[in-house]
Each structure stands twice: as structure tokens, then as C-alpha cells.
CSV table of C-alpha atoms and ligand atoms in Angstrom, one decimal:
chain,number,residue,atom,x,y,z
L,1,MET,CA,91.4,-34.8,-55.0
L,2,ILE,CA,90.7,-33.2,-58.6
L,3,SER,CA,91.2,-29.4,-59.0
L,4,ILE,CA,91.0,-27.3,-62.4
L,5,ARG,CA,92.9,-24.1,-62.7
L,6,GLN,CA,91.8,-22.0,-65.8
L,7,ILE,CA,95.1,-21.4,-67.9
L,8,HIS,CA,94.1,-18.9,-70.7
L,9,PRO,CA,91.7,-15.7,-70.5
L,10,VAL,CA,88.8,-17.5,-72.4
L,11,PHE,CA,89.3,-21.2,-71.9
L,12,ALA,CA,91.6,-24.2,-71.5
L,13,GLY,CA,92.7,-25.7,-67.9
L,14,GLU,CA,95.3,-27.6,-65.9
L,15,VAL,CA,94.1,-30.3,-63.7
L,16,SER,CA,95.9,-31.5,-61.1
L,17,GLY,CA,95.1,-34.3,-58.5
L,18,ALA,CA,94.7,-36.9,-60.8
L,19,ASP,CA,96.8,-40.2,-61.7
L,20,LEU,CA,95.4,-41.3,-65.0
L,21,THR,CA,97.4,-44.7,-64.3
L,22,LYS,CA,94.6,-45.8,-62.0
L,23,PRO,CA,90.9,-46.6,-62.3
L,24,PHE,CA,88.8,-43.2,-62.0
L,25,GLY,CA,85.9,-43.0,-59.8
L,26,ALA,CA,82.7,-41.9,-60.7
L,27,ALA,CA,83.1,-38.5,-58.7
L,28,GLU,CA,86.6,-37.9,-60.6
L,29,VAL,CA,84.8,-38.6,-64.3
L,30,ALA,CA,82.0,-36.2,-63.0
L,31,ALA,CA,85.0,-33.5,-62.2
L,32,ILE,CA,86.6,-34.1,-65.4
L,33,GLU,CA,83.3,-33.7,-67.3
L,34,ALA,CA,82.4,-30.9,-65.4
L,35,GLY,CA,86.0,-28.9,-66.2
L,36,MET,CA,85.4,-30.3,-70.3
L,37,ASP,CA,81.9,-28.6,-70.5
L,38,ARG,CA,83.5,-25.3,-68.9
L,39,CYS,CA,87.0,-25.3,-70.0
L,40,ALA,CA,86.6,-27.5,-73.7
L,41,VAL,CA,90.4,-28.2,-73.2
L,42,LEU,CA,92.1,-29.8,-70.1
L,43,VAL,CA,95.8,-30.3,-70.0
L,44,PHE,CA,97.4,-33.2,-67.7
L,45,ARG,CA,100.8,-33.0,-66.8
L,46,ASP,CA,103.1,-36.2,-66.3
L,47,GLN,CA,101.3,-39.1,-66.8
L,48,ARG,CA,103.4,-41.6,-67.9
L,49,ILE,CA,100.6,-44.1,-68.8
L,50,THR,CA,100.4,-46.9,-71.3
L,51,ASP,CA,98.0,-47.6,-74.4
L,52,ASP,CA,95.9,-49.8,-72.0
L,53,GLN,CA,95.5,-47.2,-69.3
L,54,GLN,CA,94.7,-44.7,-72.1
L,55,MET,CA,91.9,-46.8,-73.4
L,56,ALA,CA,90.7,-47.4,-70.1
L,57,PHE,CA,90.7,-43.6,-69.0
L,58,THR,CA,89.2,-42.9,-72.3
L,59,GLN,CA,86.1,-45.1,-71.9
L,60,ASN,CA,85.1,-43.2,-68.9
L,61,PHE,CA,83.4,-40.8,-71.0
L,62,GLY,CA,82.1,-43.0,-73.7
L,63,ALA,CA,82.6,-45.6,-76.1
L,64,ILE,CA,85.8,-45.3,-78.2
L,65,GLU,CA,85.6,-44.1,-81.8
L,66,ASN,CA,86.1,-46.6,-84.2
L,67,ALA,CA,89.5,-45.0,-86.3
L,68,LYS,CA,88.6,-46.3,-89.5
L,69,GLY,CA,88.0,-44.4,-92.5
L,70,GLY,CA,89.8,-41.7,-90.6
L,71,ASN,CA,93.5,-41.9,-92.7
L,72,ILE,CA,95.1,-43.5,-95.8
L,73,THR,CA,97.4,-45.9,-93.7
L,74,LYS,CA,96.7,-49.7,-94.5
L,75,ASP,CA,95.9,-52.1,-92.0
L,76,ASP,CA,99.2,-54.0,-92.5
L,77,GLN,CA,100.9,-50.5,-91.6
L,78,TYR,CA,99.5,-49.8,-88.3
L,79,ARG,CA,101.9,-49.0,-85.4
L,80,LEU,CA,99.6,-49.3,-82.4
L,81,LYS,CA,96.7,-51.6,-82.0
L,82,GLN,CA,93.0,-51.0,-82.5
L,83,GLY,CA,91.2,-48.1,-80.4
L,84,MET,CA,94.7,-45.9,-80.9
L,85,VAL,CA,95.0,-43.4,-83.4
L,86,ASP,CA,98.5,-42.6,-84.4
L,87,VAL,CA,99.3,-39.0,-84.8
L,88,SER,CA,102.9,-39.7,-84.6
L,89,ASN,CA,105.4,-38.9,-87.8
L,90,LEU,CA,106.7,-42.7,-87.2
L,91,ASP,CA,106.2,-45.9,-89.3
L,92,LYS,CA,106.0,-49.3,-88.1
L,93,GLU,CA,109.7,-49.4,-87.2
L,94,GLY,CA,109.7,-46.2,-85.2
L,95,LYS,CA,111.4,-44.5,-87.7
L,96,PRO,CA,110.3,-40.9,-89.1
L,97,PHE,CA,108.3,-41.1,-92.2
L,98,GLU,CA,110.5,-40.3,-95.4
L,99,ARG,CA,109.7,-36.9,-96.9
L,100,ASP,CA,107.6,-38.1,-99.6
L,101,ASP,CA,105.8,-41.0,-98.1
L,102,ARG,CA,102.3,-40.7,-98.9
L,103,ARG,CA,101.2,-40.9,-95.0
L,104,ARG,CA,103.5,-37.9,-94.1
L,105,ILE,CA,101.8,-35.9,-96.7
L,106,PHE,CA,98.3,-37.1,-95.5
L,107,ASN,CA,98.9,-36.0,-91.8
L,108,LEU,CA,100.4,-32.6,-92.9
L,109,GLY,CA,96.3,-31.9,-93.2
L,110,ASN,CA,96.7,-31.7,-89.3
L,111,ARG,CA,98.2,-28.5,-89.6
L,112,LEU,CA,95.0,-26.8,-90.9
L,113,TRP,CA,92.2,-25.8,-88.1
L,114,HIS,CA,89.7,-28.6,-87.8
L,115,SER,CA,87.9,-30.5,-85.6
L,116,ASP,CA,88.5,-34.3,-85.3
L,117,SER,CA,86.0,-36.4,-87.2
L,118,SER,CA,84.1,-33.8,-88.5
L,119,PHE,CA,84.0,-35.7,-91.7
L,120,ARG,CA,82.1,-38.8,-89.7
L,121,ALA,CA,78.1,-38.5,-90.3
L,122,ILE,CA,78.5,-38.7,-86.1
L,123,PRO,CA,81.3,-36.4,-85.3
L,124,ALA,CA,83.5,-37.2,-82.2
L,125,LYS,CA,83.1,-36.3,-78.8
L,126,TYR,CA,86.6,-35.5,-77.0
L,127,SER,CA,90.1,-36.5,-78.3
L,128,ILE,CA,92.8,-37.1,-76.0
L,129,LEU,CA,96.3,-37.0,-76.8
L,130,SER,CA,99.2,-37.9,-75.0
L,131,ALA,CA,102.5,-37.2,-75.9
L,132,ARG,CA,104.9,-40.2,-75.4
L,133,SER,CA,107.9,-38.2,-77.2
L,134,VAL,CA,108.1,-34.5,-78.2
L,135,ALA,CA,110.2,-33.0,-81.1
L,136,SER,CA,111.4,-29.4,-80.3
L,137,PRO,CA,111.6,-26.6,-81.2
L,138,GLY,CA,108.0,-26.2,-82.6
L,139,GLY,CA,105.1,-29.0,-83.0
L,140,ASN,CA,103.0,-27.0,-80.7
L,141,THR,CA,99.3,-27.6,-80.5
L,142,GLU,CA,96.9,-24.8,-80.8
L,143,PHE,CA,93.5,-24.7,-79.9
L,144,ALA,CA,90.6,-22.0,-80.7
L,145,ASP,CA,87.4,-21.9,-78.5
L,146,MET,CA,84.4,-22.1,-80.9
L,147,ARG,CA,81.9,-20.8,-78.3
L,148,ALA,CA,83.6,-17.6,-77.8
L,149,ALA,CA,84.2,-17.5,-81.5
L,150,TYR,CA,80.3,-17.8,-81.9
L,151,ASP,CA,79.7,-15.2,-79.0
L,152,THR,CA,81.5,-12.5,-80.6
L,153,LEU,CA,79.7,-12.6,-84.1
L,154,ASP,CA,77.7,-9.6,-84.9
L,155,ASP,CA,74.2,-10.4,-84.7
L,156,GLY,CA,73.5,-10.3,-88.5
L,157,THR,CA,75.9,-13.0,-89.2
L,158,ARG,CA,74.5,-14.9,-86.2
L,159,ALA,CA,71.3,-14.8,-87.8
L,160,THR,CA,72.9,-15.9,-91.4
L,161,ILE,CA,74.5,-18.9,-89.8
L,162,GLU,CA,71.9,-20.1,-87.4
L,163,ASP,CA,70.3,-23.0,-89.8
L,164,LEU,CA,73.2,-23.7,-92.3
L,165,VAL,CA,74.5,-27.1,-93.2
L,166,CYS,CA,78.0,-27.5,-94.1
L,167,GLU,CA,79.6,-30.6,-96.3
L,168,HIS,CA,82.7,-32.1,-94.6
L,169,SER,CA,85.1,-34.3,-96.3
L,170,LEU,CA,88.7,-35.5,-95.7
L,171,MET,CA,88.7,-34.6,-99.5
L,172,TYR,CA,88.5,-30.9,-99.0
L,173,SER,CA,90.9,-30.9,-96.3
L,174,ARG,CA,93.3,-32.6,-98.3
L,175,GLY,CA,92.5,-31.3,-101.3
L,176,SER,CA,92.7,-27.9,-100.1
L,177,MET,CA,96.6,-28.8,-99.6
L,178,GLY,CA,97.1,-29.8,-103.1
L,179,PHE,CA,96.6,-33.5,-101.9
L,180,THR,CA,94.6,-34.8,-104.8
L,181,GLU,CA,95.8,-38.2,-105.9
L,182,LEU,CA,93.3,-40.6,-104.3
L,183,THR,CA,92.5,-44.1,-105.2
L,184,ASP,CA,88.8,-45.1,-105.7
L,185,ALA,CA,88.3,-46.8,-102.3
L,186,GLU,CA,90.2,-43.8,-100.8
L,187,ARG,CA,87.5,-41.4,-102.5
L,188,ALA,CA,84.6,-43.9,-101.9
L,189,MET,CA,85.8,-44.0,-98.0
L,190,MET,CA,85.6,-39.8,-97.9
L,191,LYS,CA,82.3,-39.3,-99.2
L,192,PRO,CA,81.2,-36.0,-98.1
L,193,VAL,CA,78.7,-35.8,-94.5
L,194,ARG,CA,76.4,-32.7,-93.6
L,195,GLN,CA,77.1,-31.1,-90.4
L,196,ARG,CA,75.0,-27.9,-88.8
L,197,LEU,CA,77.3,-24.8,-88.8
L,198,VAL,CA,75.8,-24.0,-85.6
L,199,ARG,CA,76.0,-26.7,-82.6
L,200,THR,CA,74.5,-26.6,-79.3
L,201,HIS,CA,76.3,-28.1,-76.4
L,202,PRO,CA,74.2,-30.9,-75.1
L,203,VAL,CA,75.0,-30.3,-71.3
L,204,THR,CA,75.5,-26.4,-71.0
L,205,GLY,CA,73.1,-25.2,-74.0
L,206,ARG,CA,76.0,-23.2,-74.9
L,207,LYS,CA,76.3,-22.4,-79.1
L,208,SER,CA,79.3,-22.8,-80.9
L,209,LEU,CA,80.5,-22.4,-84.8
L,210,TYR,CA,81.3,-25.8,-86.0
L,211,LEU,CA,83.9,-25.2,-88.5
L,212,SER,CA,86.4,-27.7,-89.6
L,213,SER,CA,89.2,-27.3,-92.5
L,214,HIS,CA,87.2,-30.4,-93.7
L,215,ALA,CA,84.1,-28.2,-94.5
L,216,GLY,CA,84.2,-27.8,-98.2
L,217,ASN,CA,80.9,-25.9,-99.2
L,218,ILE,CA,77.6,-24.9,-97.6
L,219,VAL,CA,74.5,-26.7,-98.9
L,220,GLY,CA,72.9,-24.8,-101.6
L,221,TRP,CA,75.2,-21.7,-101.9
L,222,LEU,CA,77.9,-21.8,-104.7
L,223,VAL,CA,81.1,-23.2,-103.8
L,224,PRO,CA,83.3,-19.7,-104.1
L,225,GLU,CA,80.3,-18.0,-101.9
L,226,SER,CA,80.7,-20.7,-99.4
L,227,ARG,CA,84.6,-21.1,-99.4
L,228,ASP,CA,84.9,-17.2,-99.0
L,229,PHE,CA,82.1,-17.2,-96.3
L,230,LEU,CA,83.8,-20.1,-94.2
L,231,ARG,CA,87.1,-18.7,-94.9
L,232,ASP,CA,85.9,-15.1,-93.5
L,233,LEU,CA,84.2,-17.4,-90.1
L,234,ASN,CA,87.6,-19.2,-89.9
L,235,GLU,CA,89.6,-16.0,-89.6
L,236,HIS,CA,87.3,-14.8,-86.9
L,237,ALA,CA,87.4,-18.0,-85.0
L,238,THR,CA,91.2,-18.5,-84.7
L,239,GLN,CA,92.0,-14.6,-84.0
L,240,ARG,CA,94.7,-14.8,-81.2
L,241,GLU,CA,92.4,-13.8,-78.4
L,242,LEU,CA,90.6,-17.1,-78.7
L,243,VAL,CA,93.7,-19.5,-79.4
L,244,TYR,CA,95.6,-21.1,-76.5
L,245,THR,CA,99.0,-22.7,-77.4
L,246,HIS,CA,100.3,-25.8,-75.9
L,247,ARG,CA,103.8,-26.3,-75.7
L,248,TRP,CA,104.1,-30.0,-75.2
L,249,ARG,CA,106.4,-31.9,-72.6
L,250,GLN,CA,107.0,-35.5,-72.7
L,251,PHE,CA,103.7,-37.3,-70.8
L,252,ASP,CA,101.5,-34.6,-71.0
L,253,LEU,CA,98.0,-35.3,-72.1
L,254,VAL,CA,95.6,-33.2,-73.4
L,255,ILE,CA,91.8,-33.6,-73.8
L,256,TRP,CA,89.6,-31.7,-76.1
L,257,ASP,CA,86.2,-31.2,-76.9
L,258,ASN,CA,85.4,-31.5,-80.7
L,259,ARG,CA,82.1,-30.2,-80.6
L,260,GLN,CA,83.4,-26.7,-78.9
L,261,THR,CA,86.7,-26.4,-80.3
L,262,MET,CA,89.0,-26.4,-83.4
L,263,HIS,CA,93.2,-27.2,-83.1
L,264,ARG,CA,95.9,-27.5,-85.5
L,265,VAL,CA,99.4,-28.6,-85.2
L,266,ARG,CA,102.2,-26.3,-86.0
L,267,ARG,CA,105.4,-27.1,-87.8
L,268,PHE,CA,108.4,-29.1,-86.3
L,269,ASP,CA,111.6,-30.8,-87.3
L,270,GLU,CA,110.2,-34.2,-88.9
L,271,THR,CA,113.3,-35.8,-88.8
L,272,GLN,CA,113.1,-36.3,-85.3
L,273,PRO,CA,110.6,-38.7,-83.4
L,274,ARG,CA,107.5,-37.2,-82.1
L,275,ASP,CA,104.9,-39.9,-80.5
L,276,MET,CA,101.9,-38.7,-80.2
L,277,ARG,CA,98.9,-41.1,-79.6
L,278,ARG,CA,95.4,-40.2,-79.6
L,279,THR,CA,92.3,-41.9,-78.4
L,280,THR,CA,89.0,-40.9,-79.4
L,281,VAL,CA,85.5,-40.6,-77.7
L,282,ALA,CA,82.8,-41.5,-80.1
L,283,GLY,CA,80.0,-38.6,-80.5
L,284,GLU,CA,76.4,-39.6,-79.4
L,285,ALA,CA,74.1,-37.8,-82.1
L,286,MET,CA,74.6,-36.2,-85.9
L,287,THR,CA,74.0,-32.6,-86.1
L,288,ALA,CA,72.2,-32.7,-89.2
L,289,ALA,CA,69.8,-35.0,-91.3
L,290,GLN,CA,72.3,-36.8,-93.9
L,291,ALA,CA,71.6,-36.5,-97.8
L,292,GLU,CA,70.1,-39.5,-99.3
L,293,ALA,CA,72.7,-41.8,-100.9
L,294,ALA,CA,73.3,-41.1,-104.6
J,301,LIG,C1,95.2,-35.1,-83.5
J,301,LIG,C2,95.9,-34.1,-84.0
J,301,LIG,C3,97.4,-32.3,-83.2
J,301,LIG,C4,98.9,-33.0,-82.8
J,301,LIG,O1,95.5,-35.8,-82.7
J,301,LIG,O2,93.9,-35.1,-83.9
J,301,LIG,O3,95.2,-33.1,-84.9
J,301,LIG,O4,99.5,-32.2,-82.1
J,301,LIG,N1,97.1,-33.9,-83.9
J,301,LIG,O5,99.8,-34.2,-83.4
J,302,LIG,MN1,93.2,-33.4,-85.0
């Protein structure tokens, strides 16, 4: 029997009674979906799963998102099989990246508050992250509840943002860190997409602020105005009361709803392996009409 205990005053739950090495029945899938709609982040402890088991579990909630276009790793450098997103600090041989490795520097972008795949026209539904080995101290992952962020805005701000649309691109998140050397092919891959700033959850009807480090401007606003306002909203959304900090143990698995949360990873000793493997559940719809191709 699956049960879920809330572990933070605002959101996030811990699941007990689930074994992810075994196929899930319809009732178990429904219990997790309902828990996700309520808690937005769910933690499972002690799940010693294989990549195939992780992918099978993921498919209970929708199709696996095609990872293409999400990073600068070349096909022949890939450590994991198709369907798995490698968010570790490891190269193909399992060794931590050198300090100046371009892939490492690109991955530093995960330390900025973001929502996975907000740079895709159809952004992700859930992300499912399995800790195969952990680096400590550090390497915590923090989550912010964007429904609570929306609910605690003042009326004027809520009215201002209701119909705003932002442009999101990996170019903006990486650019904000000073990572600006991109090939023409990478630039083409990072073409901005449009996302609403306020989303409505398809099941619960709750509204949330849809922010991400990938958001670089608000359509129709000047860039400095956009950045100033987005910075303000991000500050509001990530105030400590609205943040759950996950301290990883080996074989933890965490699911989050990218439509209702942001997350970021904190610093850790990068000479140690931190083997984190993600699967992503594809979203079902665009949040905004896309601009005509230039
Ligand atoms: C991710 C991510 C954070 C981490 O998997 O999408 O941002 O803790 N990872 O590695
Ligand atoms: Mn992420």
C-alpha cells in the first residue's frame, strides 16, 4: 500500500510502500499522480533500480521526453542509453570531468533555479532523478513551490502577469553565467521558445508562476525591464519558506512536477563522482503559441 507523508510545511511528500523494481498497477500509478498533484515533489528512499526499471516506472506517467537539444554532449560521448538523461559529473569512462571540460561548465547551469525543458516548445511534465552515488557534503537539490509563489503575489502583480509570455532558451541561462561560446549548430539548437508566465494545472486548476533561468525576456517588454521584473519574481518565488531542500542518500529517487516547481543543485566536491540519472516525462501541450519562424 502506497502512503504519502508531507515533509515540508508547503509541499513535498515522502512515499512509503513503493518498490520501483516491480511494475506498478493502475491503483499505484493513480496514487502517485494524486500525490504529485498535491505535493508537486515526491521522495522515494532506498530504490536500487536499474536504468530499465527507471524508464519503465517513468512510462507510467507518459512518454519519455526526447533528450535531444538539451545539452552540448556529443552523441559519441554519451555515457547512458537513450531515454536516460545524464546529470552526473562523469565522462563516458565514469571519471569526474576535468575542471575545464566544456560539459562540466555547461552543467553548472543546473545551479540556477530552473524548470526542466522550459526551453522546449512543449516543456516537460515530470522529472525523475535517481541517485546512484552521492557526493557529500553538498550537492543538495532545492525545490521551490511555484503555486505558493503565485498565491503569495499581491493582486497588482497577479493582474500584470496574467497574460504575459516569456522567451526561454538555454542561451539565456548559460549566457547569464558567462558561458557564451557556442557553435552555430548549438545556437540553432537553442532557438528561443515562448511560454506563458502563469500556468494553470490541467488537473487541479491551480495557477503557478512559470519561471526558469532559461527565461530571458518578456514578449513586448524591453530586455532590461524584463530581466528586472523576472529577477524580482524569482526572488519572491525562492524565499526560504517556499523551498524544500533535498539531502541525497544513495538510491533516493525524487520526482518533481516541472509545471509547478523550480529546482537547482548546490555546490559539491566535483572531484568525487556524483552519479545522478534522470528520466523525463514529456509534457502534453504548449503553454503559448510560438512565434513565426524567422
Ligand atoms: C536535473 C537537475 C539537479 C541535481 O536533473 O534536472 O537539475 O541535483 N539536477 O543534479
Ligand atoms: Mn534540472
